[in-house]
Tab-separated table of N, CA and C in Angstrom:
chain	number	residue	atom	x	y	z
A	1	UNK	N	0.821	-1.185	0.000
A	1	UNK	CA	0.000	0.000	0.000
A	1	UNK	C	0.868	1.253	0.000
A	2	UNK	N	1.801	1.516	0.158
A	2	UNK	CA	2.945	2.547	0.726
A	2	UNK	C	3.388	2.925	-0.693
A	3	UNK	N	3.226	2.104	-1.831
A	3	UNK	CA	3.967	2.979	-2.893
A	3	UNK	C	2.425	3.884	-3.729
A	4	UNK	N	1.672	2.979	-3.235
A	4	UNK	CA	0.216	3.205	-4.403
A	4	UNK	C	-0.151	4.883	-3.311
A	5	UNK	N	-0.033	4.817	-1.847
A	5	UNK	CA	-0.331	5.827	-1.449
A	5	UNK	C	0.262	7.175	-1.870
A	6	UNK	N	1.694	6.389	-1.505
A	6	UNK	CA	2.655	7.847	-2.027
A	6	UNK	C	1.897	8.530	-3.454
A	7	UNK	N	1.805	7.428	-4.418
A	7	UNK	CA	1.424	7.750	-5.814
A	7	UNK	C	0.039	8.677	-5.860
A	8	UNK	N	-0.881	7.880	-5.220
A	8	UNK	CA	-1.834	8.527	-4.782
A	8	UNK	C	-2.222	10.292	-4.514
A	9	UNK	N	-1.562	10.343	-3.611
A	9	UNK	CA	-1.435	11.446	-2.768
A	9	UNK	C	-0.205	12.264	-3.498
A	10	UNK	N	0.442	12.149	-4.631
A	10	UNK	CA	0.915	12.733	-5.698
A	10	UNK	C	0.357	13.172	-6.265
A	11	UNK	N	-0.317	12.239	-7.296
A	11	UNK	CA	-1.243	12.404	-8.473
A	11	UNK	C	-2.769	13.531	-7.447
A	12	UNK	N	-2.889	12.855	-6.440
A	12	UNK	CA	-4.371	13.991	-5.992
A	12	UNK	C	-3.366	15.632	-6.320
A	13	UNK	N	-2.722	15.822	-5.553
A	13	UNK	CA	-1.794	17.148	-5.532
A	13	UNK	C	-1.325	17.733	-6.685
A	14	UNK	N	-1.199	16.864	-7.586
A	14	UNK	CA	-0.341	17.477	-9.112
A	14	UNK	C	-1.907	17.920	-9.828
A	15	UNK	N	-3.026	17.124	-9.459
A	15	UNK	CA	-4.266	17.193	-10.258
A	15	UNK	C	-5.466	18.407	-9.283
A	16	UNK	N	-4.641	18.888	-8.294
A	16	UNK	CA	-5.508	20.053	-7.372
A	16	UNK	C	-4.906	21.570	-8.113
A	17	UNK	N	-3.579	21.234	-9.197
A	17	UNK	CA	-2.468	22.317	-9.275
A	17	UNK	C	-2.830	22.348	-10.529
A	18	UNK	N	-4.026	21.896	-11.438
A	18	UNK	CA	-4.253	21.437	-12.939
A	18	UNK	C	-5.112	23.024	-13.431
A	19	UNK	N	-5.019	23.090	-14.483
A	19	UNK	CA	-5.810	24.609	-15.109
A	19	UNK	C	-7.565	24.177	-14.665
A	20	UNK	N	-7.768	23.385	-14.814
A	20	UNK	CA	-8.835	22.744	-14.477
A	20	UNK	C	-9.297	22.794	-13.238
A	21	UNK	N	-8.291	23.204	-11.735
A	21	UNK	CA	-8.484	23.072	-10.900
A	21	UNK	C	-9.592	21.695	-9.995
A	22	UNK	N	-9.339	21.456	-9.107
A	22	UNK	CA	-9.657	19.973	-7.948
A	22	UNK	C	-10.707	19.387	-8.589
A	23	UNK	N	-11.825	19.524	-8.991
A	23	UNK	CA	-12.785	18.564	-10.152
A	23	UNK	C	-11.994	17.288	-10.573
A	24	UNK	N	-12.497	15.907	-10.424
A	24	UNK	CA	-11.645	14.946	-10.914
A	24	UNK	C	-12.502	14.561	-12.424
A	25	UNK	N	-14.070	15.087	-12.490
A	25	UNK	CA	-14.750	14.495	-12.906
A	25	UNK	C	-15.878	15.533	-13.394
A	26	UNK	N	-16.542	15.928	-14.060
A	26	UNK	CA	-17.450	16.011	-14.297
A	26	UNK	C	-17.829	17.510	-13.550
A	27	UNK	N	-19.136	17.907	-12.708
A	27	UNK	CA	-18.448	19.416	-12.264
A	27	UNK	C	-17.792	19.524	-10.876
A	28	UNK	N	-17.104	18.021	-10.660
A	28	UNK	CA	-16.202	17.885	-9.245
A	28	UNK	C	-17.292	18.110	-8.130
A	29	UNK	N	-18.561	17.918	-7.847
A	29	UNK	CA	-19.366	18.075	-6.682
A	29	UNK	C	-19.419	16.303	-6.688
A	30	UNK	N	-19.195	15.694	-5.286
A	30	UNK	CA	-19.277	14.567	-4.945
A	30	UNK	C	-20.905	14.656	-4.867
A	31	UNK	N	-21.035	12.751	-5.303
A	31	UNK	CA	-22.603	12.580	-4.878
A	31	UNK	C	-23.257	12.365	-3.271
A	32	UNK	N	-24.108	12.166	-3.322
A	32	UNK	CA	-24.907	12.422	-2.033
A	32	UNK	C	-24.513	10.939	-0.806
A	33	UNK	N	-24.123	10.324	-1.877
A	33	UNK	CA	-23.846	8.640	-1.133
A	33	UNK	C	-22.556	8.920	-0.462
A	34	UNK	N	-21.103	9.988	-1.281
A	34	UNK	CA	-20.139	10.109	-0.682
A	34	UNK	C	-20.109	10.598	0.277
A	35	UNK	N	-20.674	11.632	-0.113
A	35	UNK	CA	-20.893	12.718	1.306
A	35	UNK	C	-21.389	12.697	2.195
A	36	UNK	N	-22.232	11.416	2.422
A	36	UNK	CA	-22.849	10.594	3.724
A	36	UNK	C	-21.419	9.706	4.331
A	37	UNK	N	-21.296	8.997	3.176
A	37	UNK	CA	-20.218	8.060	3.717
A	37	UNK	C	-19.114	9.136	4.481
A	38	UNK	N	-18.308	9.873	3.927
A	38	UNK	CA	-17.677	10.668	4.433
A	38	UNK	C	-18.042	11.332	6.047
A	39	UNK	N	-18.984	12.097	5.834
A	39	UNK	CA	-19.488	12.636	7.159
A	39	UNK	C	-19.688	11.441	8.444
A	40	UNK	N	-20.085	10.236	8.128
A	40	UNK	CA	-20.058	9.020	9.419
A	40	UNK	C	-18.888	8.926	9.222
A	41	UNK	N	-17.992	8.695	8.493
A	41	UNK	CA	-16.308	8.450	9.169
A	41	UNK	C	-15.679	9.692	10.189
A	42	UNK	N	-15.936	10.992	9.422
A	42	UNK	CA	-15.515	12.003	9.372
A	42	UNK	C	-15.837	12.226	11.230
A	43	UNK	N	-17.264	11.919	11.588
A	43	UNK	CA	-17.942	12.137	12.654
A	43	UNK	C	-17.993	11.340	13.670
A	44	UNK	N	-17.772	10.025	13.406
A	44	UNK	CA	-17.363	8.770	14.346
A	44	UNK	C	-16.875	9.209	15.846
A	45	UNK	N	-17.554	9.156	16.955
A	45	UNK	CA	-16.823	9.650	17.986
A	45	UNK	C	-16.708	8.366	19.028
A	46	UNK	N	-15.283	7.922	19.393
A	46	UNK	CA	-14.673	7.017	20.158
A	46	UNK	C	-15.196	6.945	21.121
A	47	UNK	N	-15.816	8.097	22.035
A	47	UNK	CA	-16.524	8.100	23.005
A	47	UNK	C	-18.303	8.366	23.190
A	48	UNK	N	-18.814	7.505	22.179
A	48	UNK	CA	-20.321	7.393	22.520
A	48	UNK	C	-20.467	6.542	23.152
A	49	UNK	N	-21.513	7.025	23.677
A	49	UNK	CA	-22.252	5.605	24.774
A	49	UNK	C	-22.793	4.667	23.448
A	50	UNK	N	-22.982	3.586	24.196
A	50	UNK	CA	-23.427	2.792	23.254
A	50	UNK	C	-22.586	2.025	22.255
A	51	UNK	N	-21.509	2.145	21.866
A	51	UNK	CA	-21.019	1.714	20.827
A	51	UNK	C	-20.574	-0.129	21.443
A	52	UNK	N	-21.099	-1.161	20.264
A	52	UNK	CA	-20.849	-2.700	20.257
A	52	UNK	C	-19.615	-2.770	20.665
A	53	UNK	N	-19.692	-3.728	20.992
A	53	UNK	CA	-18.631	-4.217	20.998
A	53	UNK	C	-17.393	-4.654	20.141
A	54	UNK	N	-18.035	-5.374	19.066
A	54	UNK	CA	-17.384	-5.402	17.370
A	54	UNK	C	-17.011	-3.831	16.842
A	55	UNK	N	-17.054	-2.646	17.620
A	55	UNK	CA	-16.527	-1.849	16.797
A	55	UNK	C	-15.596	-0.697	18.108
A	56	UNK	N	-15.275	-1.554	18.706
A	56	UNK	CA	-14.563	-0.711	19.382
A	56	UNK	C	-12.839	-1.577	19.410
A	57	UNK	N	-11.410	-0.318	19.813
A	57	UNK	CA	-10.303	-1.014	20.115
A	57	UNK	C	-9.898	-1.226	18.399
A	58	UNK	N	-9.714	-3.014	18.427
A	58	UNK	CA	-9.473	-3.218	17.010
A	58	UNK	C	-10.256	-3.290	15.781
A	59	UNK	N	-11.514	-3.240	17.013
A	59	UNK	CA	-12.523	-3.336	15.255
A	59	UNK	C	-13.228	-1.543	15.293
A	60	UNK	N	-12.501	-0.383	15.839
A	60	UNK	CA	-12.721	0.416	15.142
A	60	UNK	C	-12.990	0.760	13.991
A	61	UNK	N	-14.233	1.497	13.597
A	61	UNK	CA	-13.698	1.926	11.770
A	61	UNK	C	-14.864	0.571	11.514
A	62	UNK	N	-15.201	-0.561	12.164
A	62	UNK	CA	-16.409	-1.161	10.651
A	62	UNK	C	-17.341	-0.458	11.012
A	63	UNK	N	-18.074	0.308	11.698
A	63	UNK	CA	-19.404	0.480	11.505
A	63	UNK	C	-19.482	2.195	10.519
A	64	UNK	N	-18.230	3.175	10.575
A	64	UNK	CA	-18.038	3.842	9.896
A	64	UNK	C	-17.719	3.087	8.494
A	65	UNK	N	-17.348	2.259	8.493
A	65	UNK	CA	-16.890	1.770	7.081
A	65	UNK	C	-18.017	1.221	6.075
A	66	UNK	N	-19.158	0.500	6.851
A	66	UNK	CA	-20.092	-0.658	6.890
A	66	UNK	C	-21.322	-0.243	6.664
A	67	UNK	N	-21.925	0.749	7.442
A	67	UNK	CA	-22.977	1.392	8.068
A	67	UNK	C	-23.686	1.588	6.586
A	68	UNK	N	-25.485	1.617	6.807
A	68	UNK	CA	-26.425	1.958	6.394
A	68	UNK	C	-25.998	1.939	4.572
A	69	UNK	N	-25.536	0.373	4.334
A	69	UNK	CA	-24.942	0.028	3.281
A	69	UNK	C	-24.006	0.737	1.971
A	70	UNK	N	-23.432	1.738	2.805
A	70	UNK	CA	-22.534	2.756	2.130
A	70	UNK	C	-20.916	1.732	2.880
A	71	UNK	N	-20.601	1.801	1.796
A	71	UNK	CA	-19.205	1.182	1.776
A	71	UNK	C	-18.238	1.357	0.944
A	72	UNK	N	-16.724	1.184	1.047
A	72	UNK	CA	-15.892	1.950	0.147
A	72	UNK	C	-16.414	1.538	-1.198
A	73	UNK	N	-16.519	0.249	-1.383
A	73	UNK	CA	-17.084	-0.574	-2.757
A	73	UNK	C	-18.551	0.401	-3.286
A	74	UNK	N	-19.468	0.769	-2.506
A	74	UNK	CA	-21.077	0.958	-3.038
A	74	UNK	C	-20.875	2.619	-3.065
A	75	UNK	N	-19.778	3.282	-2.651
A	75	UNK	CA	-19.927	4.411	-2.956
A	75	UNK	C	-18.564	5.089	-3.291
A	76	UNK	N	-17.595	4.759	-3.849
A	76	UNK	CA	-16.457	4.863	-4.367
A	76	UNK	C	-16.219	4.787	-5.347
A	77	UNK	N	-17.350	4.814	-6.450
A	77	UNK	CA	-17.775	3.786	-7.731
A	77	UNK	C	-16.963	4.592	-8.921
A	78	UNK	N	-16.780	5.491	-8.949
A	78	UNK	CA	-16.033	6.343	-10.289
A	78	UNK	C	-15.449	7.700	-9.520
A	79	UNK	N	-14.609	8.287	-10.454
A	79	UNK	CA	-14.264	9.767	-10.129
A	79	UNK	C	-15.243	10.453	-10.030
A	80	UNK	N	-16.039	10.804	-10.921
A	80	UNK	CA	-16.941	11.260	-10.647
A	80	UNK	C	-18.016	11.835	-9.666
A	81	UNK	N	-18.250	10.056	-9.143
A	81	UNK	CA	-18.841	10.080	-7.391
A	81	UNK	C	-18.282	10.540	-6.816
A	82	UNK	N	-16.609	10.597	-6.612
A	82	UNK	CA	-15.658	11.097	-5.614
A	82	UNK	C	-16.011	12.797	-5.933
A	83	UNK	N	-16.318	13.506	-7.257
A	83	UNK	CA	-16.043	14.879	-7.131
A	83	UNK	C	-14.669	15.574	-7.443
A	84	UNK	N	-13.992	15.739	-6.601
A	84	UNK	CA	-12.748	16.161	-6.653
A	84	UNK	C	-11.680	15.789	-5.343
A	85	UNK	N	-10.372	16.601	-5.967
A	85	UNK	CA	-9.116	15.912	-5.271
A	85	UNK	C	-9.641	16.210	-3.817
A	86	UNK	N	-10.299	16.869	-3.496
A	86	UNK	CA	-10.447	17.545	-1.776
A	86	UNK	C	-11.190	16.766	-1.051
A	87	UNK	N	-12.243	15.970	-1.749
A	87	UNK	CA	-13.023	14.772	-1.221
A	87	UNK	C	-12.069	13.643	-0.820
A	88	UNK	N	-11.142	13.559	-1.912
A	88	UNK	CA	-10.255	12.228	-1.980
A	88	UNK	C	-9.533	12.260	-0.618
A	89	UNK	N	-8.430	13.919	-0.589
A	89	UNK	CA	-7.465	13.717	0.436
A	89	UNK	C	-8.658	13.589	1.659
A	90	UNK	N	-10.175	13.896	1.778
A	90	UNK	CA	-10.519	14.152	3.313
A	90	UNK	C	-10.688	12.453	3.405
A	91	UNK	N	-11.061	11.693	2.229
A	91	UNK	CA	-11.506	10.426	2.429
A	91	UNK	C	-10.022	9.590	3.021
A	92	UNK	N	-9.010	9.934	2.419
A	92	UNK	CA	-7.369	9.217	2.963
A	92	UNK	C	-7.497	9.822	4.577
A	93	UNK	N	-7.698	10.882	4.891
A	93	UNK	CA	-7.692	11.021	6.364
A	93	UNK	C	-8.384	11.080	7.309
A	94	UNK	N	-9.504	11.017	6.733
A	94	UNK	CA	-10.581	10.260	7.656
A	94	UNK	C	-10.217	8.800	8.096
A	95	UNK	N	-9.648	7.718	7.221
A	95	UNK	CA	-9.225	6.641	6.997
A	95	UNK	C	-8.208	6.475	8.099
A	96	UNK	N	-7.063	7.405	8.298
A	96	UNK	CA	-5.920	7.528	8.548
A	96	UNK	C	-6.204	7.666	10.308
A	97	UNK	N	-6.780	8.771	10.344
A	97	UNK	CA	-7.696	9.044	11.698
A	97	UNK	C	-8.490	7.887	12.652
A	98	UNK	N	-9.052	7.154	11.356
A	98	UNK	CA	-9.590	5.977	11.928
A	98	UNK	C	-8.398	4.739	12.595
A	99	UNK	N	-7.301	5.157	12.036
A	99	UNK	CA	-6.739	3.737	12.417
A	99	UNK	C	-6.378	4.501	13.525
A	100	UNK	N	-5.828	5.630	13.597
A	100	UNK	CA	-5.021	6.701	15.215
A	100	UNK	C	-5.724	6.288	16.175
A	101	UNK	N	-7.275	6.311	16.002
A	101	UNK	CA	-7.800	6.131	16.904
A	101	UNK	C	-8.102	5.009	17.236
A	102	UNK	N	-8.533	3.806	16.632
A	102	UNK	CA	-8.245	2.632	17.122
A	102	UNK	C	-7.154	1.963	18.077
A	103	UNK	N	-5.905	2.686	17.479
A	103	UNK	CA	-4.662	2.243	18.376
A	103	UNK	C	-4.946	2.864	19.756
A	104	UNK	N	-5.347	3.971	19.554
A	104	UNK	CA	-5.353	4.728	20.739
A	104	UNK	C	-6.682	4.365	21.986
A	105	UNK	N	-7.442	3.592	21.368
A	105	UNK	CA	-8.654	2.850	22.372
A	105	UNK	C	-8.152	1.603	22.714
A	106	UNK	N	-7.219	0.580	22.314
A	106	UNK	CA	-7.101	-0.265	22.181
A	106	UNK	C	-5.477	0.060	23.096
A	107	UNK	N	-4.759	1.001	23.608
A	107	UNK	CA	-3.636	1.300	24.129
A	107	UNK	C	-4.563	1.911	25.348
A	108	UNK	N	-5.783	2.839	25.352
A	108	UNK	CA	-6.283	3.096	26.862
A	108	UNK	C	-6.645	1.427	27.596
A	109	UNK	N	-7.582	0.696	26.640
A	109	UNK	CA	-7.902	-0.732	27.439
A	109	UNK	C	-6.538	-1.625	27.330
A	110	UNK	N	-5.666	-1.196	27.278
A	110	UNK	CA	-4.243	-2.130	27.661
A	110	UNK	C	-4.466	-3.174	26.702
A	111	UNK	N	-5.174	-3.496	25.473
A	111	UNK	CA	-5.057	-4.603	24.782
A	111	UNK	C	-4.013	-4.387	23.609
A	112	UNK	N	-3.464	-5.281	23.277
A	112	UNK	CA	-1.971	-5.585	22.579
A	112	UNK	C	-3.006	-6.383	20.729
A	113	UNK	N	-3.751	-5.688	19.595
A	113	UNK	CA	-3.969	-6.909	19.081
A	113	UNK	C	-3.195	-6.794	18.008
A	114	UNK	N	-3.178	-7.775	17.401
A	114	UNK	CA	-2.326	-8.487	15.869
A	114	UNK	C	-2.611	-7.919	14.803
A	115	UNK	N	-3.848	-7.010	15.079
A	115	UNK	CA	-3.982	-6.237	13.389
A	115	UNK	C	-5.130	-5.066	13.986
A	116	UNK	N	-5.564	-4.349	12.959
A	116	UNK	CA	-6.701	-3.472	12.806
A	116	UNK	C	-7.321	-3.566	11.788
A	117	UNK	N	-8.725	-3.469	12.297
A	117	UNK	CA	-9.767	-3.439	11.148
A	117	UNK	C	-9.875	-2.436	9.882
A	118	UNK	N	-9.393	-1.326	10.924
A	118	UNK	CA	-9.462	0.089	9.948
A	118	UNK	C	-8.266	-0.160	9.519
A	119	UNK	N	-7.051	-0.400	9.422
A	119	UNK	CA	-6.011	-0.316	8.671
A	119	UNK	C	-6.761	-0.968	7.041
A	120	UNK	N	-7.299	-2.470	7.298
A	120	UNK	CA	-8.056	-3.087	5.771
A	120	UNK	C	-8.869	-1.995	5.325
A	121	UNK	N	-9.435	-1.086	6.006
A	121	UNK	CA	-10.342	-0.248	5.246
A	121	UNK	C	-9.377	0.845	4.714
A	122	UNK	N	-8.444	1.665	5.614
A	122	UNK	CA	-7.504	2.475	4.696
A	122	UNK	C	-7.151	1.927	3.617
A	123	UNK	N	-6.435	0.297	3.470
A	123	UNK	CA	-6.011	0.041	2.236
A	123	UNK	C	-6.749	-0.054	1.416
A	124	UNK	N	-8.394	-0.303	1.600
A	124	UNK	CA	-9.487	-0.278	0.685
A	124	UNK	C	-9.403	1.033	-0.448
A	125	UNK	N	-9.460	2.019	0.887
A	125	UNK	CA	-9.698	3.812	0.312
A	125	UNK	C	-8.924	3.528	-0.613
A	126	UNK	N	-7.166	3.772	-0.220
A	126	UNK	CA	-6.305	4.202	-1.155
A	126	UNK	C	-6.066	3.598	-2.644
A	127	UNK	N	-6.253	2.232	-2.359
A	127	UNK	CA	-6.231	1.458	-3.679
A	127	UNK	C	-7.667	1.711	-4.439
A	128	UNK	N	-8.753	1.692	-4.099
A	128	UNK	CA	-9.678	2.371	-4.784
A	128	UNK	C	-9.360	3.389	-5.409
A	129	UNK	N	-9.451	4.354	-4.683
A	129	UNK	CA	-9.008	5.680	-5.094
A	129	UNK	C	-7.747	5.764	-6.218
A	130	UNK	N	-6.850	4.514	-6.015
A	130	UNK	CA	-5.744	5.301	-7.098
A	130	UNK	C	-6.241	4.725	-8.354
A	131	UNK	N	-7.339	3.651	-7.792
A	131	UNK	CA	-7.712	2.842	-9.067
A	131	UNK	C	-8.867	3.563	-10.168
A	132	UNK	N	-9.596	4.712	-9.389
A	132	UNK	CA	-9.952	5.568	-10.037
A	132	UNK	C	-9.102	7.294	-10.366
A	133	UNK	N	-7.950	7.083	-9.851
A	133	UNK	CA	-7.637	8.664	-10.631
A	133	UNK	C	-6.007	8.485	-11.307
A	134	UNK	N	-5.749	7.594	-10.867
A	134	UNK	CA	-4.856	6.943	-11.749
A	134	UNK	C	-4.930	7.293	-13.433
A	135	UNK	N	-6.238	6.902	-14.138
A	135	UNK	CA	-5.578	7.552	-15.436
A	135	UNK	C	-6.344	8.759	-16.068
A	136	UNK	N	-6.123	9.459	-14.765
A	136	UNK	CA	-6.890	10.741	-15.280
A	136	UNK	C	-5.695	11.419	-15.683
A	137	UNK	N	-5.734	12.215	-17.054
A	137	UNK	CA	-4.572	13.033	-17.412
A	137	UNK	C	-3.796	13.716	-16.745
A	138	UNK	N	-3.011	14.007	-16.985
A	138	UNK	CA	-2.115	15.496	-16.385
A	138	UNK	C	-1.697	16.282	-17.276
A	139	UNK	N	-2.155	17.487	-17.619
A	139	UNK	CA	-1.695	17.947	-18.764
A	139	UNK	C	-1.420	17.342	-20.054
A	140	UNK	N	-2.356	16.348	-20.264
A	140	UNK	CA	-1.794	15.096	-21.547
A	140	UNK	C	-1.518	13.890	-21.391
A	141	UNK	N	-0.793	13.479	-19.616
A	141	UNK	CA	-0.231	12.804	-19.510
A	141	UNK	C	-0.814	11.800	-18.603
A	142	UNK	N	-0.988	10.386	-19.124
A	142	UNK	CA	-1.300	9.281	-17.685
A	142	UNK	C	-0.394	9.118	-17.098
A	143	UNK	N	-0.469	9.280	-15.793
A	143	UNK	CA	0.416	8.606	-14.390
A	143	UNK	C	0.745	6.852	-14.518
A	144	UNK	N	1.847	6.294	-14.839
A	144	UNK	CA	1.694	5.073	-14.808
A	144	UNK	C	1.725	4.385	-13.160
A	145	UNK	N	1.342	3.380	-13.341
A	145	UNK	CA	0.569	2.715	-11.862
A	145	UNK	C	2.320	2.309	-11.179
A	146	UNK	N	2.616	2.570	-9.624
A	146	UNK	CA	3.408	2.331	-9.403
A	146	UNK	C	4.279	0.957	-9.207
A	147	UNK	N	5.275	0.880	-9.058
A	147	UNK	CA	6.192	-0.785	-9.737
A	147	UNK	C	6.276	-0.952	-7.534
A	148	UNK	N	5.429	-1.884	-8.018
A	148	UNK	CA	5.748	-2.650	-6.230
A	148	UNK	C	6.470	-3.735	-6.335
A	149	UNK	N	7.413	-3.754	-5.317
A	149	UNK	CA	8.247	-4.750	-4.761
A	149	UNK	C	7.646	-6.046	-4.759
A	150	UNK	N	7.734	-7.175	-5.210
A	150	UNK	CA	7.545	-8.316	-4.930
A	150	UNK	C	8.122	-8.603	-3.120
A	151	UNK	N	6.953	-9.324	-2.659
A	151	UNK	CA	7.496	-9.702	-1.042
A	151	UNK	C	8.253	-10.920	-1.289
């Protein structure tokens, strides 16, 4: 995920700096599905009453991810949906936020676990995302997809 992000978060920045300005798509206003999805990540607060059990600590981030069948898959669907580069970077750090805070609930209850939930959903975002702006021009030019390391 570390090279596609870098790339990512390139290409959003080189394409916010375009004559065209942040629009990835069409007149760059995200649809109504993103901007839901967005706002429950965006708004997620660690400390509500109430929150399951399945979504606290390590499983931070599914019910923002999951919820009221908006998911990176059902609403991530083209550039377009996304709008523009400013949706994209809030969607990488909303993402990013989500995992901070997981560690950080999961370090107040002293639990030690082996992975995070929200980390699979960051890698969702970013590879989505590069998988839609990836061959959007640059002045003429497609971004080729970055060369990852074989493990």
């Amino acid at each position: 995920m570390r090279m596609t992000g870098i790339s990512l978060i390139e290409h959003l920045d080189t394409l916010s700096n375009c004559p065209s300005g942040p629009a990835l798509a069409g007149a760059g206003v995200p649809s109504p599905d993103v901007l839901s999805f967005l706002a429950r990540i965006e708004g997620a607060d660690p400390n509500a009453p109430g929150l399951s059990e399945d979504d606290i600590d390590a499983g931070w981030g599914h019910y923002q991810f999951t919820a009221a069948s908006l998911t990176v898959q059902s609403t991530l669907t083209s550039s377009e949906a996304v709008g523009d580069t400013i949706t994209a970077l809030r969607l990488v750090t909303a993402a990013i936020k989500t995992c901070k805070v997981a560690r950080e609930m999961s370090r107040r209850h002293h639990i030690s676990p082996t992975s995070f939930l929200s980390d699979m959903y960051l890698d969702r975002v970013v590879k989505t995302l590069w998988e839609l702006v990836k061959d959007i021009p640059i002045w003429s030019r497609v971004v080729p997809q970055p060369k990852v390391k074989p493990h």
